[in-house]
PDB file of C-alpha atoms and ligand atoms in Angstrom:
ATOM      1  CA  UNK A  40     120.424  74.139  51.507  1.00 80.00           C
ATOM      2  CA  UNK A  41     123.016  76.940  51.342  1.00 89.00           C
ATOM      3  CA  UNK A  42     121.778  80.445  52.132  1.00 96.00           C
ATOM      4  CA  UNK A  43     122.157  82.804  49.142  1.00 98.00           C
ATOM      5  CA  UNK A  44     122.419  86.555  49.749  1.00 98.00           C
ATOM      6  CA  UNK A  45     120.858  88.549  46.932  1.00 98.00           C
ATOM      7  CA  UNK A  46     120.814  92.174  45.778  1.00 98.00           C
ATOM      8  CA  UNK A  47     118.179  93.246  43.234  1.00 98.00           C
ATOM      9  CA  UNK A  48     118.745  96.124  40.801  1.00 98.00           C
ATOM     10  CA  UNK A  49     115.532  97.701  39.503  1.00 98.00           C
ATOM     11  CA  UNK A  50     113.271  96.736  42.464  1.00 98.00           C
ATOM     12  CA  UNK A  51     110.454  99.183  41.552  1.00 98.00           C
ATOM     13  CA  UNK A  52     110.116  97.850  38.003  1.00 98.00           C
ATOM     14  CA  UNK A  53     107.498  95.423  36.694  1.00 98.00           C
ATOM     15  CA  UNK A  54     109.951  92.500  36.896  1.00 98.00           C
ATOM     16  CA  UNK A  55     111.884  93.862  39.862  1.00 98.00           C
ATOM     17  CA  UNK A  56     108.788  93.875  42.096  1.00 98.00           C
ATOM     18  CA  UNK A  57     108.116  90.198  41.301  1.00 98.00           C
ATOM     19  CA  UNK A  58     111.773  89.353  41.961  1.00 98.00           C
ATOM     20  CA  UNK A  59     111.682  91.095  45.364  1.00 98.00           C
ATOM     21  CA  UNK A  60     108.628  89.014  46.274  1.00 98.00           C
ATOM     22  CA  UNK A  61     110.322  85.824  45.046  1.00 98.00           C
ATOM     23  CA  UNK A  62     113.516  86.421  47.029  1.00 98.00           C
ATOM     24  CA  UNK A  63     111.626  87.442  50.173  1.00 98.00           C
ATOM     25  CA  UNK A  64     109.417  84.346  49.958  1.00 98.00           C
ATOM     26  CA  UNK A  65     112.207  81.836  49.309  1.00 98.00           C
ATOM     27  CA  UNK A  66     113.593  80.381  52.513  1.00 97.00           C
ATOM     28  CA  UNK A  67     117.173  79.913  51.349  1.00 98.00           C
ATOM     29  CA  UNK A  68     117.393  83.361  49.708  1.00 98.00           C
ATOM     30  CA  UNK A  69     118.035  86.547  51.711  1.00 98.00           C
ATOM     31  CA  UNK A  70     117.465  89.988  50.229  1.00 98.00           C
ATOM     32  CA  UNK A  71     120.321  92.078  51.630  1.00 98.00           C
ATOM     33  CA  UNK A  72     119.766  95.227  49.583  1.00 98.00           C
ATOM     34  CA  UNK A  73     118.437  96.800  46.413  1.00 98.00           C
ATOM     35  CA  UNK A  74     119.940  99.177  43.853  1.00 98.00           C
ATOM     36  CA  UNK A  75     117.545 101.950  42.874  1.00 98.00           C
ATOM     37  CA  UNK A  76     119.049 105.003  41.168  1.00 98.00           C
ATOM     38  CA  UNK A  77     116.219 107.167  42.515  1.00 98.00           C
ATOM     39  CA  UNK A  78     116.456 105.752  46.045  1.00 96.00           C
ATOM     40  CA  UNK A  79     112.662 105.491  46.005  1.00 97.00           C
ATOM     41  CA  UNK A  80     112.178 101.761  46.749  1.00 97.00           C
ATOM     42  CA  UNK A  81     110.069 101.336  49.875  1.00 96.00           C
ATOM     43  CA  UNK A  82     111.606  98.194  51.340  1.00 97.00           C
ATOM     44  CA  UNK A  83     112.888  96.983  54.657  1.00 96.00           C
ATOM     45  CA  UNK A  84     116.481  96.557  53.351  1.00 98.00           C
ATOM     46  CA  UNK A  85     119.236  99.068  52.467  1.00 98.00           C
ATOM     47  CA  UNK A  86     118.464 100.982  49.269  1.00 98.00           C
ATOM     48  CA  UNK A  87     121.598 101.985  47.308  1.00 98.00           C
ATOM     49  CA  UNK A  88     121.526 104.594  44.565  1.00 98.00           C
ATOM     50  CA  UNK A  89     124.576 103.142  42.847  1.00 97.00           C
ATOM     51  CA  UNK A  90     125.921  99.628  42.296  1.00 98.00           C
ATOM     52  CA  UNK A  91     129.438 100.471  43.533  1.00 98.00           C
ATOM     53  CA  UNK A  92     128.037 102.116  46.662  1.00 98.00           C
ATOM     54  CA  UNK A  93     126.183  98.841  47.254  1.00 98.00           C
ATOM     55  CA  UNK A  94     129.216  96.563  46.759  1.00 98.00           C
ATOM     56  CA  UNK A  95     131.479  98.846  48.849  1.00 98.00           C
ATOM     57  CA  UNK A  96     129.028  98.375  51.697  1.00 97.00           C
ATOM     58  CA  UNK A  97     128.018  94.705  51.323  1.00 96.00           C
ATOM     59  CA  UNK A  98     128.948  91.941  48.896  1.00 97.00           C
ATOM     60  CA  UNK A  99     126.044  89.615  48.004  1.00 98.00           C
ATOM     61  CA  UNK A 100     126.483  86.186  46.467  1.00 98.00           C
ATOM     62  CA  UNK A 101     124.180  87.102  43.576  1.00 98.00           C
ATOM     63  CA  UNK A 102     123.000  90.278  41.821  1.00 98.00           C
ATOM     64  CA  UNK A 103     119.657  90.028  40.008  1.00 98.00           C
ATOM     65  CA  UNK A 104     119.495  92.740  37.359  1.00 98.00           C
ATOM     66  CA  UNK A 105     116.148  93.816  35.874  1.00 98.00           C
ATOM     67  CA  UNK A 106     116.787  97.334  34.652  1.00 98.00           C
ATOM     68  CA  UNK A 107     117.565  98.782  31.194  1.00 97.00           C
ATOM     69  CA  UNK A 108     120.118  97.700  28.567  1.00 96.00           C
ATOM     70  CA  UNK A 109     122.892 100.238  29.344  1.00 96.00           C
ATOM     71  CA  UNK A 110     122.430 100.039  33.101  1.00 98.00           C
ATOM     72  CA  UNK A 111     122.200  96.239  33.057  1.00 98.00           C
ATOM     73  CA  UNK A 112     125.475  95.958  31.171  1.00 98.00           C
ATOM     74  CA  UNK A 113     127.232  98.335  33.623  1.00 98.00           C
ATOM     75  CA  UNK A 114     125.789  96.449  36.631  1.00 98.00           C
ATOM     76  CA  UNK A 115     126.782  93.037  35.256  1.00 98.00           C
ATOM     77  CA  UNK A 116     130.332  94.164  34.538  1.00 98.00           C
ATOM     78  CA  UNK A 117     130.688  95.822  37.952  1.00 98.00           C
ATOM     79  CA  UNK A 118     129.290  92.754  39.716  1.00 98.00           C
ATOM     80  CA  UNK A 119     131.859  90.472  38.072  1.00 98.00           C
ATOM     81  CA  UNK A 120     134.635  92.914  38.952  1.00 98.00           C
ATOM     82  CA  UNK A 121     133.554  92.727  42.618  1.00 98.00           C
ATOM     83  CA  UNK A 122     133.311  88.917  42.609  1.00 98.00           C
ATOM     84  CA  UNK A 123     129.489  88.872  42.587  1.00 98.00           C
ATOM     85  CA  UNK A 124     127.582  86.391  40.392  1.00 98.00           C
ATOM     86  CA  UNK A 125     125.051  88.144  38.137  1.00 98.00           C
ATOM     87  CA  UNK A 126     121.649  86.736  37.117  1.00 98.00           C
ATOM     88  CA  UNK A 127     120.507  89.051  34.366  1.00 98.00           C
ATOM     89  CA  UNK A 128     117.040  89.277  32.862  1.00 98.00           C
ATOM     90  CA  UNK A 129     117.654  92.661  31.278  1.00 98.00           C
ATOM     91  CA  UNK A 130     117.616  92.456  27.494  1.00 97.00           C
ATOM     92  CA  UNK A 131     119.179  94.559  24.744  1.00 95.00           C
ATOM     93  CA  UNK A 132     122.895  93.822  25.297  1.00 95.00           C
ATOM     94  CA  UNK A 133     125.000  94.123  22.117  1.00 95.00           C
ATOM     95  CA  UNK A 134     126.967  91.111  20.793  1.00 95.00           C
ATOM     96  CA  UNK A 135     130.210  92.918  21.767  1.00 97.00           C
ATOM     97  CA  UNK A 136     128.962  93.429  25.315  1.00 98.00           C
ATOM     98  CA  UNK A 137     128.066  89.749  25.587  1.00 98.00           C
ATOM     99  CA  UNK A 138     131.532  88.748  24.387  1.00 98.00           C
ATOM    100  CA  UNK A 139     133.211  91.136  26.839  1.00 98.00           C
ATOM    101  CA  UNK A 140     131.130  89.881  29.781  1.00 98.00           C
ATOM    102  CA  UNK A 141     131.784  86.260  28.792  1.00 98.00           C
ATOM    103  CA  UNK A 142     135.526  86.901  28.833  1.00 98.00           C
ATOM    104  CA  UNK A 143     135.337  88.765  32.141  1.00 98.00           C
ATOM    105  CA  UNK A 144     133.375  85.937  33.809  1.00 98.00           C
ATOM    106  CA  UNK A 145     135.885  83.447  32.420  1.00 98.00           C
ATOM    107  CA  UNK A 146     138.875  85.389  33.726  1.00 98.00           C
ATOM    108  CA  UNK A 147     137.254  85.817  37.153  1.00 98.00           C
ATOM    109  CA  UNK A 148     136.060  82.181  37.155  1.00 98.00           C
ATOM    110  CA  UNK A 149     132.625  83.395  38.152  1.00 98.00           C
ATOM    111  CA  UNK A 150     129.192  82.142  37.219  1.00 98.00           C
ATOM    112  CA  UNK A 151     126.925  84.538  35.359  1.00 98.00           C
ATOM    113  CA  UNK A 152     123.550  83.829  33.769  1.00 98.00           C
ATOM    114  CA  UNK A 153     122.092  86.138  31.139  1.00 98.00           C
ATOM    115  CA  UNK A 154     118.656  84.872  30.172  1.00 98.00           C
ATOM    116  CA  UNK A 155     116.609  86.744  27.561  1.00 98.00           C
ATOM    117  CA  UNK A 156     113.580  84.824  28.810  1.00 98.00           C
ATOM    118  CA  UNK A 157     113.099  83.114  32.195  1.00 98.00           C
ATOM    119  CA  UNK A 158     109.746  81.508  31.329  1.00 98.00           C
ATOM    120  CA  UNK A 159     110.102  77.761  30.801  1.00 97.00           C
ATOM    121  CA  UNK A 160     107.430  77.831  28.082  1.00 98.00           C
ATOM    122  CA  UNK A 161     109.398  80.457  26.159  1.00 98.00           C
ATOM    123  CA  UNK A 162     112.581  78.390  26.449  1.00 98.00           C
ATOM    124  CA  UNK A 163     110.694  75.399  25.038  1.00 98.00           C
ATOM    125  CA  UNK A 164     109.219  77.560  22.268  1.00 98.00           C
ATOM    126  CA  UNK A 165     112.777  78.534  21.283  1.00 98.00           C
ATOM    127  CA  UNK A 166     113.987  74.921  21.417  1.00 97.00           C
ATOM    128  CA  UNK A 167     111.011  73.613  19.421  1.00 98.00           C
ATOM    129  CA  UNK A 168     111.599  76.385  16.862  1.00 98.00           C
ATOM    130  CA  UNK A 169     115.219  75.323  16.547  1.00 97.00           C
ATOM    131  CA  UNK A 170     114.061  71.728  15.955  1.00 97.00           C
ATOM    132  CA  UNK A 171     111.514  72.818  13.329  1.00 97.00           C
ATOM    133  CA  UNK A 172     114.062  75.023  11.537  1.00 97.00           C
ATOM    134  CA  UNK A 173     115.974  71.913  10.440  1.00 94.00           C
ATOM    135  CA  UNK A 174     112.997  71.060   8.265  1.00 95.00           C
ATOM    136  CA  UNK A 175     111.516  74.492   7.482  1.00 96.00           C
ATOM    137  CA  UNK A 176     114.023  77.101   6.295  1.00 94.00           C
ATOM    138  CA  UNK A 177     111.508  79.913   5.732  1.00 97.00           C
ATOM    139  CA  UNK A 178     110.797  81.623   9.010  1.00 98.00           C
ATOM    140  CA  UNK A 179     109.113  84.768  10.299  1.00 98.00           C
ATOM    141  CA  UNK A 180     109.350  85.662  13.991  1.00 98.00           C
ATOM    142  CA  UNK A 181     106.588  87.848  15.397  1.00 98.00           C
ATOM    143  CA  UNK A 182     107.100  89.116  18.929  1.00 98.00           C
ATOM    144  CA  UNK A 183     104.370  91.019  20.725  1.00 98.00           C
ATOM    145  CA  UNK A 184     104.895  93.047  23.907  1.00 98.00           C
ATOM    146  CA  UNK A 185     103.391  95.752  26.122  1.00 98.00           C
ATOM    147  CA  UNK A 186     103.961  99.281  24.825  1.00 98.00           C
ATOM    148  CA  UNK A 187     106.363 100.296  27.631  1.00 97.00           C
ATOM    149  CA  UNK A 188     109.110  97.992  26.382  1.00 97.00           C
ATOM    150  CA  UNK A 189     112.303  99.873  25.523  1.00 94.00           C
ATOM    151  CA  UNK A 190     114.132  97.447  23.224  1.00 94.00           C
ATOM    152  CA  UNK A 191     113.035  96.087  19.856  1.00 96.00           C
ATOM    153  CA  UNK A 192     113.321  93.416  18.741  1.00 97.00           C
ATOM    154  CA  UNK A 193     112.918  91.595  22.055  1.00 98.00           C
ATOM    155  CA  UNK A 194     115.842  89.659  23.528  1.00 97.00           C
ATOM    156  CA  UNK A 195     113.799  86.484  23.101  1.00 98.00           C
ATOM    157  CA  UNK A 196     113.316  87.107  19.370  1.00 98.00           C
ATOM    158  CA  UNK A 197     117.031  87.725  18.871  1.00 97.00           C
ATOM    159  CA  UNK A 198     117.910  84.602  20.868  1.00 97.00           C
ATOM    160  CA  UNK A 199     115.404  82.549  18.876  1.00 98.00           C
ATOM    161  CA  UNK A 200     116.963  83.701  15.604  1.00 97.00           C
ATOM    162  CA  UNK A 201     120.449  82.938  16.941  1.00 96.00           C
ATOM    163  CA  UNK A 202     119.410  79.409  17.963  1.00 97.00           C
ATOM    164  CA  UNK A 203     117.783  78.830  14.584  1.00 97.00           C
ATOM    165  CA  UNK A 204     120.894  80.144  12.837  1.00 96.00           C
ATOM    166  CA  UNK A 205     122.908  77.322  14.444  1.00 96.00           C
ATOM    167  CA  UNK A 206     120.923  74.696  12.499  1.00 96.00           C
ATOM    168  CA  UNK A 207     119.492  76.469   9.435  1.00 95.00           C
ATOM    169  CA  UNK A 208     121.403  77.049   6.242  1.00 88.00           C
ATOM    170  CA  UNK A 209     121.612  80.795   5.578  1.00 84.00           C
ATOM    171  CA  UNK A 210     119.009  81.808   3.042  1.00 87.00           C
ATOM    172  CA  UNK A 211     117.377  84.974   1.784  1.00 85.00           C
ATOM    173  CA  UNK A 212     113.634  84.607   2.137  1.00 91.00           C
ATOM    174  CA  UNK A 213     110.916  85.886  -0.127  1.00 91.00           C
ATOM    175  CA  UNK A 214     111.180  86.996  -3.743  1.00 93.00           C
ATOM    176  CA  UNK A 215     114.731  87.954  -4.815  1.00 91.00           C
ATOM    177  CA  UNK A 216     113.361  91.191  -6.289  1.00 94.00           C
ATOM    178  CA  UNK A 217     111.258  92.017  -3.229  1.00 94.00           C
ATOM    179  CA  UNK A 218     111.279  95.752  -2.374  1.00 95.00           C
ATOM    180  CA  UNK A 219     109.849  97.573   0.631  1.00 95.00           C
ATOM    181  CA  UNK A 220     107.629 100.394  -0.615  1.00 97.00           C
ATOM    182  CA  UNK A 221     107.260 101.465   3.023  1.00 97.00           C
ATOM    183  CA  UNK A 222     110.460 101.201   5.117  1.00 96.00           C
ATOM    184  CA  UNK A 223     110.258  98.503   7.795  1.00 96.00           C
ATOM    185  CA  UNK A 224     107.399  96.607   6.170  1.00 97.00           C
ATOM    186  CA  UNK A 225     109.406  93.365   6.165  1.00 96.00           C
ATOM    187  CA  UNK A 226     110.730  93.854   9.698  1.00 97.00           C
ATOM    188  CA  UNK A 227     114.291  93.301  10.912  1.00 96.00           C
ATOM    189  CA  UNK A 228     116.519  90.768   9.199  1.00 94.00           C
ATOM    190  CA  UNK A 229     118.777  88.219  10.882  1.00 93.00           C
ATOM    191  CA  UNK A 230     120.439  85.890   8.389  1.00 93.00           C
ATOM    192  CA  UNK A 231     117.497  86.244   6.000  1.00 92.00           C
ATOM    193  CA  UNK A 232     114.895  85.569   8.732  1.00 94.00           C
ATOM    194  CA  UNK A 233     112.489  88.416   9.460  1.00 96.00           C
ATOM    195  CA  UNK A 234     111.519  89.681  12.921  1.00 98.00           C
ATOM    196  CA  UNK A 235     108.420  91.812  13.472  1.00 98.00           C
ATOM    197  CA  UNK A 236     107.870  93.695  16.736  1.00 98.00           C
ATOM    198  CA  UNK A 237     104.341  94.531  17.868  1.00 98.00           C
ATOM    199  CA  UNK A 238     103.816  96.943  20.813  1.00 98.00           C
ATOM    200  CA  UNK A 239     100.360  97.393  22.321  1.00 98.00           C
ATOM    201  CA  UNK A 240      98.883  98.201  25.722  1.00 98.00           C
ATOM    202  CA  UNK A 241      97.198  95.096  27.113  1.00 98.00           C
ATOM    203  CA  UNK A 242      99.929  92.728  25.969  1.00 98.00           C
ATOM    204  CA  UNK A 243     102.583  91.266  28.326  1.00 98.00           C
ATOM    205  CA  UNK A 244     105.089  89.064  26.437  1.00 98.00           C
ATOM    206  CA  UNK A 245     104.231  86.847  23.478  1.00 98.00           C
ATOM    207  CA  UNK A 246     106.025  85.363  20.513  1.00 98.00           C
ATOM    208  CA  UNK A 247     105.096  83.234  17.547  1.00 98.00           C
ATOM    209  CA  UNK A 248     107.508  81.661  15.140  1.00 98.00           C
ATOM    210  CA  UNK A 249     105.977  80.868  11.757  1.00 98.00           C
ATOM    211  CA  UNK A 250     107.448  78.319   9.384  1.00 98.00           C
ATOM    212  CA  UNK A 251     106.354  77.887   5.787  1.00 97.00           C
ATOM    213  CA  UNK A 252     106.875  75.234   3.151  1.00 96.00           C
ATOM    214  CA  UNK A 253     105.025  74.029   0.051  1.00 96.00           C
ATOM    215  CA  UNK A 254     101.344  73.717   0.979  1.00 98.00           C
ATOM    216  CA  UNK A 255     101.810  74.025   4.747  1.00 98.00           C
ATOM    217  CA  UNK A 256     102.711  76.316   7.630  1.00 98.00           C
ATOM    218  CA  UNK A 257     103.632  75.579  11.211  1.00 98.00           C
ATOM    219  CA  UNK A 258     103.230  78.116  14.049  1.00 98.00           C
ATOM    220  CA  UNK A 259     104.901  77.746  17.446  1.00 98.00           C
ATOM    221  CA  UNK A 260     103.627  80.262  19.991  1.00 98.00           C
ATOM    222  CA  UNK A 261     104.250  81.157  23.608  1.00 98.00           C
ATOM    223  CA  UNK A 262     102.346  83.627  25.786  1.00 98.00           C
ATOM    224  CA  UNK A 263     103.265  85.058  29.190  1.00 98.00           C
ATOM    225  CA  UNK A 264     100.084  86.438  30.754  1.00 98.00           C
ATOM    226  CA  UNK A 265     101.826  87.760  33.867  1.00 98.00           C
ATOM    227  CA  UNK A 266     105.337  88.325  35.188  1.00 98.00           C
ATOM    228  CA  UNK A 267     105.062  85.556  37.764  1.00 98.00           C
ATOM    229  CA  UNK A 268     105.596  83.279  34.734  1.00 98.00           C
ATOM    230  CA  UNK A 269     109.263  84.324  34.727  1.00 98.00           C
ATOM    231  CA  UNK A 270     109.975  83.712  38.408  1.00 98.00           C
ATOM    232  CA  UNK A 271     110.621  79.955  38.498  1.00 97.00           C
ATOM    233  CA  UNK A 272     113.391  80.625  35.933  1.00 98.00           C
ATOM    234  CA  UNK A 273     114.830  83.407  38.099  1.00 98.00           C
ATOM    235  CA  UNK A 274     114.815  81.121  41.158  1.00 98.00           C
ATOM    236  CA  UNK A 275     116.566  78.233  39.427  1.00 97.00           C
ATOM    237  CA  UNK A 276     119.108  80.673  37.910  1.00 98.00           C
ATOM    238  CA  UNK A 277     120.027  82.082  41.322  1.00 98.00           C
ATOM    239  CA  UNK A 278     120.605  78.530  42.571  1.00 97.00           C
ATOM    240  CA  UNK A 279     122.558  77.346  39.521  1.00 97.00           C
ATOM    241  CA  UNK A 280     124.732  80.439  39.098  1.00 98.00           C
ATOM    242  CA  UNK A 281     126.353  79.586  42.437  1.00 98.00           C
ATOM    243  CA  UNK A 282     127.725  76.374  40.886  1.00 97.00           C
ATOM    244  CA  UNK A 283     129.000  77.894  37.615  1.00 98.00           C
ATOM    245  CA  UNK A 284     132.383  79.398  36.805  1.00 98.00           C
ATOM    246  CA  UNK A 285     131.542  80.794  33.346  1.00 98.00           C
ATOM    247  CA  UNK A 286     128.850  82.908  31.708  1.00 98.00           C
ATOM    248  CA  UNK A 287     125.800  81.100  30.372  1.00 98.00           C
ATOM    249  CA  UNK A 288     123.649  82.944  27.831  1.00 98.00           C
ATOM    250  CA  UNK A 289     120.172  81.439  27.718  1.00 98.00           C
ATOM    251  CA  UNK A 290     118.331  79.116  30.102  1.00 97.00           C
ATOM    252  CA  UNK A 291     118.214  76.356  27.485  1.00 96.00           C
ATOM    253  CA  UNK A 292     121.888  75.780  28.287  1.00 96.00           C
ATOM    254  CA  UNK A 293     121.286  74.937  31.942  1.00 92.00           C
ATOM    255  CA  UNK A 294     117.874  73.270  32.010  1.00 86.00           C
ATOM    256  CA  UNK A 295     117.949  69.486  31.659  1.00 76.00           C
TER     257      UNK A 295
HETATM  258  N1  NDP B  58     114.514  87.712  30.996  1.00 88.95           N
HETATM  259  C1  NDP B  58     113.194  87.762  31.159  1.00 88.95           C
HETATM  260  O1  NDP B  58     112.512  86.729  31.331  1.00 88.95           O
HETATM  261  C2  NDP B  58     112.513  89.094  31.157  1.00 88.95           C
HETATM  262  C3  NDP B  58     113.257  90.191  30.897  1.00 88.95           C
HETATM  263  N2  NDP B  58     112.681  91.418  30.914  1.00 88.95           N
HETATM  264  C4  NDP B  58     113.603  92.526  30.750  1.00 88.95           C
HETATM  265  O2  NDP B  58     113.858  93.054  32.054  1.00 88.95           O
HETATM  266  C5  NDP B  58     114.109  94.453  31.962  1.00 88.95           C
HETATM  267  C6  NDP B  58     113.153  95.176  32.913  1.00 88.95           C
HETATM  268  O3  NDP B  58     111.830  95.007  32.439  1.00 88.95           O
HETATM  269  P1  NDP B  58     110.605  95.664  33.205  1.00 88.95           P
HETATM  270  O4  NDP B  58     110.628  95.279  34.636  1.00 88.95           O
HETATM  271  O5  NDP B  58     109.409  95.400  32.399  1.00 88.95           O
HETATM  272  O6  NDP B  58     110.973  97.215  33.064  1.00 88.95           O
HETATM  273  P2  NDP B  58     110.617  98.424  34.052  1.00 88.95           P
HETATM  274  O7  NDP B  58     110.810  99.679  33.263  1.00 88.95           O
HETATM  275  O8  NDP B  58     109.291  98.163  34.689  1.00 88.95           O
HETATM  276  O9  NDP B  58     111.728  98.315  35.184  1.00 88.95           O
HETATM  277  C7  NDP B  58     113.030  98.738  35.051  1.00 88.95           C
HETATM  278  C8  NDP B  58     113.398  99.393  36.349  1.00 88.95           C
HETATM  279  O10 NDP B  58     114.801  99.698  36.350  1.00 88.95           O
HETATM  280  C9  NDP B  58     114.930 100.934  37.013  1.00 88.95           C
HETATM  281  N3  NDP B  58     116.221 101.529  36.734  1.00 88.95           N
HETATM  282  C10 NDP B  58     116.608 102.275  35.677  1.00 88.95           C
HETATM  283  N4  NDP B  58     117.874 102.659  35.822  1.00 88.95           N
HETATM  284  C11 NDP B  58     118.311 102.158  37.002  1.00 88.95           C
HETATM  285  C12 NDP B  58     119.530 102.222  37.705  1.00 88.95           C
HETATM  286  N5  NDP B  58     120.592 102.912  37.249  1.00 88.95           N
HETATM  287  N6  NDP B  58     119.625 101.584  38.903  1.00 88.95           N
HETATM  288  C13 NDP B  58     118.581 100.899  39.376  1.00 88.95           C
HETATM  289  N7  NDP B  58     117.379 100.800  38.763  1.00 88.95           N
HETATM  290  C14 NDP B  58     117.263 101.422  37.583  1.00 88.95           C
HETATM  291  C15 NDP B  58     113.756 101.764  36.537  1.00 88.95           C
HETATM  292  O11 NDP B  58     113.489 102.862  37.382  1.00 88.95           O
HETATM  293  P3  NDP B  58     112.847 104.223  36.761  1.00 88.95           P
HETATM  294  O12 NDP B  58     111.698 103.777  35.890  1.00 88.95           O
HETATM  295  O13 NDP B  58     112.421 105.000  37.929  1.00 88.95           O
HETATM  296  O14 NDP B  58     113.942 104.874  35.957  1.00 88.95           O
HETATM  297  C16 NDP B  58     112.647 100.721  36.590  1.00 88.95           C
HETATM  298  O15 NDP B  58     112.040 100.676  37.861  1.00 88.95           O
HETATM  299  C17 NDP B  58     113.950  94.797  30.482  1.00 88.95           C
HETATM  300  O16 NDP B  58     115.215  94.808  29.874  1.00 88.95           O
HETATM  301  C18 NDP B  58     113.092  93.676  29.933  1.00 88.95           C
HETATM  302  O17 NDP B  58     113.305  93.466  28.558  1.00 88.95           O
HETATM  303  C19 NDP B  58     111.347  91.604  31.186  1.00 88.95           C
HETATM  304  C20 NDP B  58     110.561  90.509  31.411  1.00 88.95           C
HETATM  305  C21 NDP B  58     111.062  89.161  31.395  1.00 88.95           C
HETATM  306  O1  LIG B  59     110.282  93.529  28.300  1.00 88.95           O
HETATM  307  C1  LIG B  59     109.607  92.503  28.511  1.00 88.95           C
HETATM  308  O2  LIG B  59     108.475  92.542  29.016  1.00 88.95           O
HETATM  309  C2  LIG B  59     110.183  91.207  28.161  1.00 88.95           C
HETATM  310  N1  LIG B  59     111.433  91.163  27.773  1.00 88.95           N
HETATM  311  C3  LIG B  59     112.170  90.017  27.433  1.00 88.95           C
HETATM  312  C4  LIG B  59     112.609  90.059  26.000  1.00 88.95           C
HETATM  313  O3  LIG B  59     113.022  91.140  25.524  1.00 88.95           O
HETATM  314  O4  LIG B  59     112.588  89.033  25.323  1.00 88.95           O
HETATM  315  C5  LIG B  59     111.491  88.733  27.847  1.00 88.95           C
HETATM  316  C6  LIG B  59     110.008  88.746  27.719  1.00 88.95           C
HETATM  317  O5  LIG B  59     109.700  88.666  26.369  1.00 88.95           O
HETATM  318  C7  LIG B  59     109.409  89.982  28.354  1.00 88.95           C
END
């Protein structure tokens, strides 16, 4: 199996720590450095404070980014400019940023994977929700996360709504005269679907998609109870990104 050299951005974070462990424990992956803006990572590899400083010194095959929305976008763009394939778990990119990165990957003929959720169960939850949406047009997405999460709604919730939008006829849900007497009571709105974000200590990452029709409801739910649940998706993404020459947004597009 080919050896894949990896740099991880955000190695002290909740996800970054798991990713460091994954890369260090995978025989055909080699961790050649980390990007930590505070230079505080305590690891046996070079610690770079800046992504360009890293790429000027050593060019990995793959950058794994698990940082924050603005930083993740900057890192992904810089990686592509340096000929490095990004595997991005960071959520909160804008639609314009995704379009720009897609075009950049295309022009550089480089693989790039941006996955709002690396957990296989979450990918299935999104796919099953897309299937159900053909039959149930009234949908509420409830995502529940730990209270340190920066972006709301979650990347998974946005992706779920986008996948549902591909198959569901646009419709405004609820009563046509419905009014919020308290702002935000009905959550965010994507194409008439509502998204509700719950943040509580004790939670990790959870989502339920509720469908309603005359006399019945259907609920599809996924729960991540730890961050190891995301790592098999990170591993397969690092392997697959080496074979791609375009940007793929969402693991459902590469899993068979
Ligand atoms: N795709 C998926 O399956 C999953 C995606 N996520 C996403 O991954 C991202 C990270 O989540 P999580 O690990 O929980 O968050 P954390 O806050 O625990 O980790 C983010 C890390 O990035 C670091 N960081 C910030 N700026 C920089 C920078 N310029 N260079 C290098 N490192 C930087 C932070 O350091 P400091 O705090 O010192 O500033 C922190 O250690 C989020 O966007 C989250 O939504 C999370 C789980 C699963
Ligand atoms: O911040 C998190 O924790 C998570 N973020 C991702 C998202 O925004 O969907 C994936 C997962 O839900 C955990």
